[in-house]
CSV table of C-alpha atoms in Angstrom, one decimal:
chain,number,residue,atom,x,y,z
J,1,MET,CA,63.7,-29.0,68.9
J,2,PRO,CA,62.8,-31.4,71.6
J,3,THR,CA,59.6,-31.2,73.3
J,4,LEU,CA,59.8,-30.8,77.0
J,5,LYS,CA,57.7,-32.7,79.4
J,6,ARG,CA,58.3,-30.6,82.4
J,7,PRO,CA,57.5,-27.0,83.4
J,8,LEU,CA,60.1,-24.6,82.4
J,9,SER,CA,61.0,-21.4,84.6
J,10,ALA,CA,61.0,-18.1,82.8
J,11,PHE,CA,64.8,-18.0,83.1
J,12,MET,CA,65.1,-21.5,81.6
J,13,LEU,CA,62.4,-20.4,79.1
J,14,GLY,CA,64.6,-17.6,77.7
J,15,ALA,CA,67.6,-19.6,77.8
J,16,CYS,CA,66.1,-22.5,75.7
J,17,LEU,CA,64.8,-20.0,73.2
J,18,PHE,CA,68.2,-18.3,73.1
J,19,ALA,CA,70.0,-21.6,72.5
J,20,LEU,CA,67.2,-22.3,70.0
J,21,GLY,CA,66.3,-25.4,71.6
J,22,ALA,CA,69.9,-26.8,72.6
J,23,CYS,CA,68.8,-27.4,76.3
J,24,ASP,CA,66.6,-30.0,77.9
J,25,SER,CA,66.0,-31.4,81.2
J,26,LYS,CA,68.3,-34.4,81.5
J,27,ASP,CA,65.6,-36.5,82.9
J,28,ASP,CA,63.4,-35.8,79.9
J,29,PRO,CA,62.7,-38.4,77.3
J,30,ALA,CA,63.4,-37.8,73.8
J,31,PRO,CA,60.5,-36.2,71.9
J,32,ASP,CA,58.0,-38.6,70.0
J,33,ALA,CA,58.4,-39.1,66.6
J,34,GLY,CA,56.3,-36.9,64.4
J,35,THR,CA,55.9,-34.1,67.2
J,36,ASP,CA,56.2,-30.6,65.8
J,37,ALA,CA,59.4,-28.9,67.0
J,38,GLY,CA,58.7,-26.5,69.9
J,39,ILE,CA,59.1,-25.8,73.6
J,40,ARG,CA,56.3,-26.8,76.0
J,41,SER,CA,55.7,-25.2,79.3
J,42,ASP,CA,53.3,-26.0,82.1
J,43,PRO,CA,49.8,-24.5,80.9
J,44,ASP,CA,49.2,-24.1,84.7
J,45,ALA,CA,52.1,-21.4,84.9
J,46,GLY,CA,50.4,-19.4,82.1
J,47,LEU,CA,53.1,-20.3,79.6
J,48,PRO,CA,51.5,-21.6,76.6
J,49,GLU,CA,53.0,-24.2,74.1
J,50,TYR,CA,54.8,-22.2,71.3
J,51,THR,CA,57.5,-22.6,68.7
J,52,ALA,CA,60.8,-20.6,69.0
J,53,LEU,CA,61.4,-18.0,66.1
J,54,THR,CA,64.8,-17.3,65.0
J,55,PRO,CA,65.1,-14.3,62.6
J,56,SER,CA,65.9,-15.5,59.0
J,57,GLU,CA,64.9,-15.3,55.4
J,58,GLU,CA,63.5,-18.7,55.8
J,59,SER,CA,59.6,-19.1,55.1
J,60,HIS,CA,57.4,-20.9,57.8
J,61,THR,CA,54.0,-22.5,57.2
J,62,LEU,CA,51.1,-22.3,59.6
J,63,ALA,CA,48.1,-24.7,58.9
J,64,TRP,CA,44.8,-23.6,60.2
J,65,SER,CA,43.7,-26.1,62.9
J,66,GLY,CA,40.3,-25.1,63.7
J,67,GLN,CA,41.2,-23.7,66.9
J,68,PRO,CA,40.7,-20.0,68.1
J,69,VAL,CA,44.4,-19.6,68.2
J,70,SER,CA,46.2,-21.4,65.5
J,71,GLY,CA,49.8,-20.6,66.3
J,72,ARG,CA,51.9,-19.5,69.1
J,73,PHE,CA,55.5,-18.5,68.6
J,74,ALA,CA,58.1,-16.8,70.8
J,75,PHE,CA,61.4,-15.1,70.3
J,76,ILE,CA,64.1,-13.2,72.3
J,77,ALA,CA,64.6,-9.5,71.4
J,78,ARG,CA,67.8,-7.6,71.2
J,79,ALA,CA,67.7,-4.0,71.8
J,80,GLY,CA,67.7,-1.6,68.9
J,81,ARG,CA,66.9,-4.3,66.3
J,82,HIS,CA,64.0,-4.0,63.9
J,83,TYR,CA,62.1,-7.2,63.4
J,84,ASP,CA,59.7,-7.9,60.5
J,85,PHE,CA,56.9,-10.5,60.7
J,86,ILE,CA,56.0,-10.8,57.0
J,87,ALA,CA,52.7,-12.5,56.0
J,88,GLU,CA,53.2,-13.5,52.4
J,89,GLY,CA,50.3,-13.8,49.8
J,90,ARG,CA,47.4,-14.2,52.1
J,91,ARG,CA,44.1,-12.3,52.3
J,92,SER,CA,43.0,-10.6,55.2
J,93,SER,CA,41.6,-13.5,57.3
J,94,TYR,CA,44.0,-13.6,60.3
J,95,SER,CA,45.0,-11.5,63.4
J,96,LEU,CA,48.2,-11.2,65.3
J,97,THR,CA,48.9,-10.1,68.8
J,98,LEU,CA,52.5,-9.6,70.2
J,99,HIS,CA,52.8,-9.9,74.1
J,100,ALA,CA,55.8,-8.9,76.2
J,101,ALA,CA,57.0,-11.3,78.7
J,102,ALA,CA,55.0,-9.4,81.5
J,103,GLY,CA,51.8,-10.3,79.5
J,104,TYR,CA,50.8,-7.0,78.4
J,105,VAL,CA,49.9,-6.6,74.6
J,106,VAL,CA,52.5,-4.7,72.6
J,107,ASP,CA,51.0,-4.8,69.2
J,108,GLN,CA,47.8,-6.4,67.6
J,109,GLY,CA,45.6,-6.1,64.9
J,110,GLU,CA,43.9,-7.8,61.8
J,111,PRO,CA,45.3,-6.6,58.4
J,112,THR,CA,42.5,-5.0,56.2
J,113,THR,CA,44.3,-5.4,52.9
J,114,ASN,CA,44.4,-8.4,50.6
J,115,THR,CA,48.1,-8.0,49.7
J,116,PRO,CA,50.9,-9.3,51.7
J,117,PHE,CA,51.0,-7.6,55.1
J,118,THR,CA,54.2,-6.9,57.3
J,119,TRP,CA,54.2,-6.1,60.9
J,120,HIS,CA,57.1,-3.8,62.1
J,121,TRP,CA,58.5,-4.3,65.7
J,122,SER,CA,61.5,-2.4,67.0
J,123,GLY,CA,62.2,-0.6,70.3
J,124,LEU,CA,62.0,-4.0,72.0
J,125,LYS,CA,64.0,-4.7,75.5
J,126,GLU,CA,67.2,-6.4,75.3
J,127,GLY,CA,66.9,-10.1,76.3
J,128,GLU,CA,63.0,-10.1,76.8
J,129,VAL,CA,61.0,-12.8,75.5
J,130,TYR,CA,58.1,-11.9,73.3
J,131,THR,CA,55.2,-14.2,72.3
J,132,VAL,CA,53.3,-13.9,68.9
J,133,ASP,CA,49.7,-15.2,68.8
J,134,VAL,CA,48.3,-15.7,65.4
J,135,SER,CA,44.7,-16.8,64.9
J,136,LEU,CA,43.3,-17.9,61.4
J,137,SER,CA,39.9,-17.2,60.5
J,138,PRO,CA,37.6,-20.4,59.8
J,139,LEU,CA,36.2,-18.7,56.8
J,140,GLN,CA,39.6,-19.0,55.1
J,141,GLY,CA,39.0,-22.8,54.9
J,142,LYS,CA,42.4,-24.9,54.9
J,143,GLU,CA,44.8,-22.3,53.2
J,144,PRO,CA,47.9,-22.0,55.3
J,145,LEU,CA,49.7,-19.0,56.4
J,146,VAL,CA,53.1,-18.5,55.0
J,147,PHE,CA,55.4,-15.9,56.9
J,148,ARG,CA,58.8,-15.1,57.5
J,149,PHE,CA,60.4,-13.5,60.5
J,150,VAL,CA,63.2,-11.4,59.6
J,151,ASP,CA,65.8,-9.2,61.6
J,152,GLN,CA,66.2,-6.0,59.3
J,153,GLY,CA,69.1,-4.7,61.5
J,154,MET,CA,69.7,-1.7,63.7
J,155,ASP,CA,66.7,1.0,64.3
J,156,ASP,CA,67.4,4.1,66.0
J,157,HIS,CA,63.8,4.8,67.0
J,158,GLY,CA,60.7,2.2,67.8
J,159,ASP,CA,57.8,1.3,65.5
J,160,LEU,CA,55.3,0.6,68.3
J,161,PRO,CA,53.6,3.4,70.5
J,162,SER,CA,54.3,1.3,73.6
J,163,MET,CA,58.1,1.4,72.8
J,164,ALA,CA,58.1,5.0,71.6
J,165,THR,CA,60.9,7.6,72.1
J,166,LEU,CA,59.7,10.4,74.5
J,167,TRP,CA,59.9,13.6,72.6
J,168,HIS,CA,59.4,17.1,74.5
J,169,PRO,CA,57.9,19.8,72.5
J,170,SER,CA,60.5,22.5,71.9
J,171,GLU,CA,62.6,24.2,69.5
J,172,LYS,CA,65.1,21.3,69.7
J,173,ILE,CA,65.7,19.4,66.5
J,174,LEU,CA,65.1,15.6,66.5
J,175,THR,CA,66.8,13.3,63.9
J,176,GLY,CA,66.3,9.8,62.8
J,177,ARG,CA,66.5,7.6,59.7
J,178,GLY,CA,64.2,5.2,57.8
J,179,GLY,CA,66.8,2.5,57.5
J,180,HIS,CA,64.4,-0.2,56.3
J,181,PRO,CA,61.4,-0.1,53.8
J,182,GLY,CA,58.2,0.2,55.4
J,183,ALA,CA,59.8,1.1,59.1
J,184,ARG,CA,58.4,3.9,61.1
J,185,ASP,CA,59.6,6.0,63.8
J,186,VAL,CA,57.0,6.5,66.8
J,187,PHE,CA,57.5,9.2,69.4
J,188,ALA,CA,55.5,10.1,72.3
J,189,PHE,CA,54.8,13.2,74.1
J,190,ASN,CA,52.5,14.5,76.9
J,191,ALA,CA,49.8,16.7,75.3
J,192,ILE,CA,48.1,19.4,77.1
J,193,TYR,CA,44.4,19.8,76.7
J,194,ASN,CA,43.2,21.9,73.9
J,195,HIS,CA,46.8,22.7,72.7
J,196,VAL,CA,47.6,22.8,69.2
J,197,TYR,CA,50.9,20.9,68.2
J,198,VAL,CA,53.0,21.3,64.9
J,199,ILE,CA,55.5,18.9,63.3
J,200,ASP,CA,58.0,20.5,61.3
J,201,CYS,CA,60.1,17.9,59.2
J,202,THR,CA,63.0,17.9,56.4
J,203,PHE,CA,63.3,14.6,54.8
J,204,PRO,CA,66.2,13.5,52.6
J,205,THR,CA,63.7,12.3,49.9
J,206,TYR,CA,60.3,12.8,48.6
J,207,ASP,CA,59.0,9.4,50.0
J,208,TRP,CA,57.6,9.9,53.5
J,209,ARG,CA,54.6,9.7,55.6
J,210,LEU,CA,53.7,11.8,58.6
J,211,TYR,CA,50.9,12.1,61.1
J,212,PHE,CA,49.7,12.4,64.6
J,213,LEU,CA,48.5,9.1,66.4
J,214,ASP,CA,46.4,9.2,69.6
J,215,PHE,CA,46.4,6.8,72.6
J,216,LYS,CA,43.5,5.1,71.0
J,217,GLY,CA,45.2,4.4,67.5
J,218,GLY,CA,43.3,7.1,65.8
J,219,ILE,CA,45.4,8.9,63.0
J,220,HIS,CA,45.1,12.7,62.5
J,221,SER,CA,46.5,15.1,59.8
J,222,LEU,CA,48.1,12.7,57.7
J,223,VAL,CA,50.2,13.8,55.0
J,224,ASP,CA,52.4,11.8,52.7
J,225,SER,CA,54.2,11.7,49.5
J,226,ALA,CA,51.3,10.1,47.6
J,227,SER,CA,49.8,13.6,47.3
J,228,PHE,CA,52.7,16.1,48.0
J,229,ALA,CA,56.0,15.5,46.6
J,230,GLN,CA,58.1,17.9,48.9
J,231,THR,CA,60.9,17.3,51.3
J,232,GLN,CA,59.8,20.2,53.8
J,233,VAL,CA,56.8,18.9,55.6
J,234,SER,CA,54.4,20.0,58.1
J,235,THR,CA,51.2,19.4,59.8
J,236,ALA,CA,49.3,20.4,63.2
J,237,TYR,CA,46.4,19.0,65.4
J,238,LYS,CA,44.8,19.8,68.6
J,239,PHE,CA,44.5,17.1,71.2
J,240,THR,CA,41.4,17.4,73.6
J,241,ASP,CA,42.4,14.5,75.7
J,242,PRO,CA,45.2,15.2,78.2
J,243,TRP,CA,47.1,12.0,77.5
J,244,VAL,CA,50.4,10.8,76.0
J,245,GLN,CA,50.2,11.2,72.2
J,246,TYR,CA,52.2,10.1,69.5
J,247,VAL,CA,54.0,11.2,66.3
J,248,SER,CA,54.6,8.7,63.4
J,249,ILE,CA,57.2,9.3,61.0
J,250,GLN,CA,57.9,6.9,58.1
J,251,ASP,CA,60.4,6.9,55.3
J,252,LEU,CA,58.7,5.3,52.4
J,253,ASN,CA,61.7,5.0,50.3
J,254,PRO,CA,61.7,1.5,48.8
J,255,ALA,CA,65.7,1.2,49.3
J,256,PRO,CA,67.4,1.4,52.6
J,257,SER,CA,69.0,4.4,53.4
J,258,SER,CA,71.5,5.9,56.0
J,259,ALA,CA,70.3,9.6,55.2
J,260,MET,CA,68.9,11.4,58.2
J,261,TYR,CA,65.6,13.1,58.6
J,262,SER,CA,65.1,16.2,61.1
J,263,CYS,CA,61.9,17.4,62.9
J,264,VAL,CA,60.9,19.7,65.5
J,265,LEU,CA,57.7,19.3,67.5
J,266,LYS,CA,56.3,22.7,68.8
J,267,ASP,CA,53.4,23.3,71.3
J,268,LYS,CA,51.6,26.2,69.7
J,269,GLY,CA,49.5,26.8,72.9
J,270,ARG,CA,45.9,26.9,73.5
J,271,GLU,CA,43.4,27.4,70.8
J,272,GLU,CA,42.0,30.9,71.0
J,273,HIS,CA,38.4,29.9,70.1
J,274,GLY,CA,36.5,26.8,71.1
J,275,ASP,CA,34.8,24.6,68.8
J,276,THR,CA,31.7,23.3,71.0
J,277,ALA,CA,28.7,25.3,72.4
J,278,ALA,CA,30.2,25.1,75.6
J,279,SER,CA,33.7,26.6,74.8
J,280,ALA,CA,32.5,29.0,71.9
J,281,THR,CA,33.7,32.5,72.2
J,282,THR,CA,30.8,34.9,73.2
J,283,LEU,CA,30.3,38.1,71.1
J,284,LEU,CA,28.1,40.9,72.6
J,285,GLN,CA,25.2,42.2,70.4
J,286,GLY,CA,26.6,44.9,68.1
J,287,THR,CA,29.9,43.1,67.5
J,288,SER,CA,31.0,44.2,64.0
J,289,SER,CA,33.9,41.8,63.7
J,290,VAL,CA,36.2,39.3,65.6
J,291,GLN,CA,39.8,38.0,64.8
J,292,GLY,CA,40.7,34.3,64.7
J,293,LYS,CA,43.0,31.7,63.0
J,294,ILE,CA,42.4,28.2,61.6
J,295,ASP,CA,45.1,26.3,63.8
J,296,PHE,CA,45.1,22.8,62.2
J,297,VAL,CA,43.4,20.9,59.4
J,298,GLY,CA,39.8,20.3,60.7
J,299,ASP,CA,39.8,23.0,63.2
J,300,ILE,CA,36.3,24.8,63.8
J,301,ASP,CA,36.0,28.0,65.8
J,302,GLY,CA,32.8,28.5,67.4
J,303,PHE,CA,31.0,31.8,68.2
J,304,ASN,CA,27.8,32.9,70.0
J,305,LEU,CA,26.7,36.2,68.7
J,306,GLY,CA,24.4,38.3,70.4
J,307,VAL,CA,21.3,39.0,68.1
J,308,LEU,CA,18.0,40.7,67.9
J,309,PRO,CA,15.1,38.2,67.3
J,310,GLY,CA,13.6,38.8,63.7
J,311,HIS,CA,16.6,40.4,62.6
J,312,PHE,CA,18.7,39.4,59.4
J,313,TYR,CA,22.5,39.0,59.8
J,314,ARG,CA,25.3,38.5,57.3
J,315,ALA,CA,28.4,36.8,58.4
J,316,SER,CA,31.5,36.9,56.5
J,317,CYS,CA,34.9,35.1,56.6
J,318,ILE,CA,37.8,37.2,55.2
J,319,PRO,CA,41.2,35.3,55.1
J,320,GLU,CA,44.5,37.1,55.3
J,321,GLY,CA,46.1,34.7,52.8
J,322,PRO,CA,45.0,32.8,49.7
J,323,ALA,CA,43.6,29.7,51.4
J,324,PRO,CA,39.7,30.0,51.9
J,325,CYS,CA,37.8,30.2,55.2
J,326,ASN,CA,34.1,29.4,55.6
J,327,VAL,CA,31.3,30.2,57.9
J,328,ASP,CA,28.0,28.3,58.8
J,329,ALA,CA,25.3,28.8,61.2
J,330,GLY,CA,26.2,25.5,63.2
J,331,ARG,CA,23.5,23.5,61.8
J,332,GLU,CA,24.4,20.3,60.0
J,333,LEU,CA,22.6,21.3,56.5
J,334,ASP,CA,23.8,24.9,56.4
J,335,PRO,CA,25.8,25.5,53.2
J,336,ILE,CA,29.6,26.0,53.7
J,337,GLN,CA,30.6,29.3,52.1
J,338,SER,CA,32.7,32.3,52.8
J,339,LYS,CA,29.7,34.4,53.8
J,340,MET,CA,26.2,33.5,54.8
J,341,ILE,CA,22.9,35.3,56.0
J,342,PHE,CA,20.9,34.1,58.8
J,343,LYS,CA,17.9,35.0,60.7
J,344,ALA,CA,17.8,35.2,64.5
J,345,LEU,CA,14.7,33.4,65.5
J,346,THR,CA,15.2,33.9,69.5
J,347,PRO,CA,16.7,36.8,71.6
J,348,TYR,CA,19.5,34.4,72.7
J,349,PHE,CA,23.1,34.2,71.2
J,350,TYR,CA,23.4,32.5,67.8
J,351,GLY,CA,26.0,29.8,67.1
J,352,LEU,CA,28.3,30.3,64.1
J,353,ARG,CA,31.2,28.2,63.0
J,354,VAL,CA,34.3,29.2,61.1
J,355,GLN,CA,36.2,26.3,59.3
J,356,GLY,CA,39.0,26.3,56.7
J,357,ASP,CA,39.7,24.0,53.7
J,358,ARG,CA,39.4,20.4,54.4
J,359,VAL,CA,42.3,19.2,52.3
J,360,VAL,CA,45.5,18.4,54.4
J,361,PRO,CA,48.3,20.6,53.2
J,362,ALA,CA,51.8,19.3,53.4
J,363,GLN,CA,53.3,22.5,54.6
J,364,TRP,CA,50.9,23.8,57.3
J,365,VAL,CA,50.6,27.3,58.3
J,366,ASP,CA,47.9,29.0,60.4
J,367,LEU,CA,45.2,30.8,58.6
J,368,PRO,CA,44.4,34.0,60.1
J,369,TYR,CA,40.9,35.4,59.3
J,370,THR,CA,38.4,38.2,60.1
J,371,LEU,CA,34.8,37.4,60.9
J,372,GLN,CA,32.7,40.3,60.0
J,373,PHE,CA,29.0,40.9,61.1
J,374,GLU,CA,26.2,43.1,59.6
J,375,ASP,CA,22.8,43.6,61.1
J,376,LEU,CA,20.6,43.7,58.0
J,377,GLY,CA,17.5,44.6,59.9
J,378,ALA,CA,14.4,43.2,60.8
J,379,ASP,CA,12.2,41.0,58.7
J,380,ASP,CA,9.4,43.0,57.0
J,381,HIS,CA,6.8,39.9,56.4
J,382,GLY,CA,6.5,36.7,58.3
J,383,ASP,CA,8.0,33.5,57.1
J,384,THR,CA,5.4,30.9,57.9
J,385,ARG,CA,1.5,30.6,58.0
J,386,ALA,CA,1.8,31.3,61.7
J,387,THR,CA,3.6,34.6,61.3
J,388,ALA,CA,2.0,35.7,58.0
J,389,THR,CA,1.2,39.3,57.2
J,390,PRO,CA,-2.6,39.7,56.8
J,391,LEU,CA,-4.1,41.2,53.8
J,392,THR,CA,-7.3,43.0,55.0
J,393,GLY,CA,-8.7,45.0,52.1
J,394,PRO,CA,-10.6,44.0,49.0
J,395,ALA,CA,-7.6,45.6,47.0
J,396,GLN,CA,-4.4,46.9,48.0
J,397,THR,CA,-0.8,47.1,47.1
J,398,VAL,CA,1.9,45.5,49.1
J,399,GLN,CA,5.6,46.4,49.4
J,400,GLY,CA,8.2,44.0,50.6
J,401,HIS,CA,11.8,43.0,50.6
J,402,VAL,CA,13.5,39.8,50.1
J,403,THR,CA,16.7,39.7,52.0
J,404,ASP,CA,18.1,36.2,51.0
J,405,LEU,CA,17.1,33.0,49.3
J,406,ILE,CA,16.2,31.8,52.7
J,407,ASP,CA,13.7,34.6,53.4
J,408,PRO,CA,10.1,33.7,52.3
J,409,ASP,CA,7.4,36.2,52.7
J,410,VAL,CA,4.1,34.9,53.5
J,411,PHE,CA,0.7,36.9,53.5
J,412,SER,CA,-2.8,35.6,54.7
J,413,PHE,CA,-6.2,36.4,53.5
J,414,GLN,CA,-9.8,35.4,54.1
J,415,ALA,CA,-11.4,33.9,51.1
J,416,VAL,CA,-15.1,33.2,50.3
J,417,GLU,CA,-16.1,30.2,48.5
J,418,GLY,CA,-16.5,30.8,44.7
J,419,GLN,CA,-14.8,34.1,45.1
J,420,ARG,CA,-12.0,35.1,42.5
J,421,TYR,CA,-9.0,36.7,43.6
J,422,GLN,CA,-5.8,37.9,41.9
J,423,VAL,CA,-2.2,38.6,42.4
J,424,SER,CA,-0.1,40.5,40.1
J,425,SER,CA,3.3,42.1,39.9
J,426,GLU,CA,5.7,44.0,37.5
J,427,TRP,CA,7.2,41.8,34.7
J,428,ARG,CA,11.0,41.7,35.0
J,429,GLU,CA,12.4,40.9,31.5
J,430,GLU,CA,16.1,40.5,32.9
J,431,GLN,CA,16.3,38.8,36.1
J,432,GLY,CA,13.1,36.8,35.9
J,433,GLN,CA,9.9,36.6,38.1
J,434,ILE,CA,9.8,36.2,41.9
J,435,SER,CA,8.2,32.9,42.8
J,436,SER,CA,4.6,32.9,44.0
J,437,SER,CA,2.3,30.1,45.2
J,438,ILE,CA,-1.2,29.9,47.1
J,439,ARG,CA,-1.8,27.4,49.8
J,440,ASP,CA,-4.8,26.4,52.2
J,441,GLU,CA,-4.8,26.2,56.0
J,442,MET,CA,-3.2,22.8,55.7
J,443,GLY,CA,-0.5,24.0,53.7
J,444,SER,CA,-1.4,22.3,50.5
J,445,SER,CA,-0.8,24.1,47.1
J,446,VAL,CA,-4.1,24.9,45.3
J,447,THR,CA,-4.6,25.6,41.7
J,448,ALA,CA,-3.7,29.3,40.8
J,449,PRO,CA,-2.4,29.6,37.2
J,450,ARG,CA,0.0,32.5,36.5
J,451,THR,CA,0.0,34.2,33.1
J,452,HIS,CA,2.1,37.0,31.5
J,453,VAL,CA,-0.3,39.9,30.9
J,454,GLY,CA,1.4,43.2,29.3
J,455,SER,CA,3.8,44.5,31.7
J,456,ARG,CA,2.7,42.3,34.6
J,457,TRP,CA,2.4,38.7,35.7
J,458,VAL,CA,-1.1,37.8,36.9
J,459,GLN,CA,-2.1,35.0,38.9
J,460,ASP,CA,-5.9,34.2,39.3
J,461,PHE,CA,-7.4,32.0,42.3
J,462,THR,CA,-10.9,30.9,42.9
J,463,ALA,CA,-11.6,29.7,46.4
J,464,PRO,CA,-12.7,26.1,46.5
J,465,LYS,CA,-14.4,26.8,50.1
J,466,THR,CA,-14.5,29.5,52.6
J,467,GLY,CA,-11.5,29.9,54.8
J,468,THR,CA,-7.9,31.4,55.4
J,469,TYR,CA,-5.5,31.1,52.5
J,470,PHE,CA,-1.7,32.0,52.1
J,471,ILE,CA,0.3,33.7,49.4
J,472,GLU,CA,4.0,32.8,49.6
J,473,LEU,CA,6.6,34.9,47.8
J,474,LEU,CA,10.1,33.7,47.3
J,475,ALA,CA,13.3,34.7,45.5
J,476,ASP,CA,14.6,31.6,43.4
J,477,VAL,CA,17.8,33.4,42.4
J,478,GLU,CA,19.9,36.2,43.8
J,479,ALA,CA,18.9,38.5,40.9
J,480,ASN,CA,15.3,38.8,42.6
J,481,LEU,CA,16.6,39.6,46.0
J,482,GLY,CA,15.7,43.2,47.3
J,483,ASP,CA,12.3,45.3,47.0
J,484,TYR,CA,9.3,44.3,45.1
J,485,THR,CA,5.6,45.4,45.2
J,486,PHE,CA,2.5,43.4,44.2
J,487,GLN,CA,-1.2,44.0,44.0
J,488,PHE,CA,-3.7,41.9,45.8
J,489,GLU,CA,-7.4,42.2,44.7
J,490,ALA,CA,-10.9,40.4,45.2
J,491,LEU,CA,-12.3,40.1,41.6
J,492,ALA,CA,-16.1,40.5,40.9
J,493,PRO,CA,-17.8,37.2,40.8
């Protein structure tokens, strides 16, 4: 292909590419010997030097030149055709950007795999010149990039979000075909804020991949045949950005096929319970239950429950089907379980969250549930040194109740240096003993051995100095929850 020495117009540029270099300016001299084949345009006109690509099975080699952009190519697209840019046998050490004639980016990225990578492009505009910039990493050394640019035939829907087929959520069936191994069909739809969308598809084979794709490139609710070998597939997601969003459907069958798939995109409406503190559903004090449903994988329903400070509450999530639902108190370290007990520390609403199984099912259905609340009453003894129940007598019997494993009972007493004190309680043969420890004002544990004496356990303590000390009782296992009694006594010197 001759190298042109004078600027080309956009029209002439397309014509030259289409003719595969068969045009030239009649005043132009022949190309210098040894010059790489290509079409040169005026850099000041914004058209870089590039090489015309013609779809074929021919392999091309691009050597790394040490420059930021090592290769520039261009081709003229035909409407409805599927093009593959196939990088062969190279590690992830290059990036590629596809531009439309208007200059905007159509596709870009850097492969993150060490296996050969294929870029799929379809839905391109008829007769438009697309340019491909390939940048090789200096870390790759002198290893060249070997690639092919192949026309894979007709494609009914585009592979790229910028070329996506517009899809309106409804009961209307949309059809398509895989056609080419690795190709995907991308569809765009206008998402409404906080609405839940469901895709239901029927595929001709078990080899498929289906997911939502947001405008930033984030993938949501992906399901594929690697985990679920089914031909009836559905998944759901909620978008919190009122932008154009996308659906990606990919037939992973290794052989080309003319078999059709069919899908329906449904708008399920606004989510009934918010997932943030600001959008959580407020429940008045005394509420015994509330209905909800997990609308999509990863869905979280938030609730602000009116509470009485110092009271314990039990929250239980009861699903209507076999799939589990879990509840937690909205704190990062809370355990995820179907029921939990929490203590209200303030007179304000207490945040609770309900969420479902984190595994993405291939056939999504809503998960209805009932969230139940029980007021277990006020805590009988303080949980901390600041709220400890004082022991006032030289000898007294103390009764208490451990509501949950998170419920320590703390008692304080005034000790005199050198004085001996004793804590004792009934020995429990079956469930084991309630945990007990003695601490000083700084919270440090002090030596207080505990022994089994007859039908009781006994813990002795000699005060190393005069001051306030604390006894902490705690149930280590659920068998020790409930009522307990212990005796506190100041012993004779």
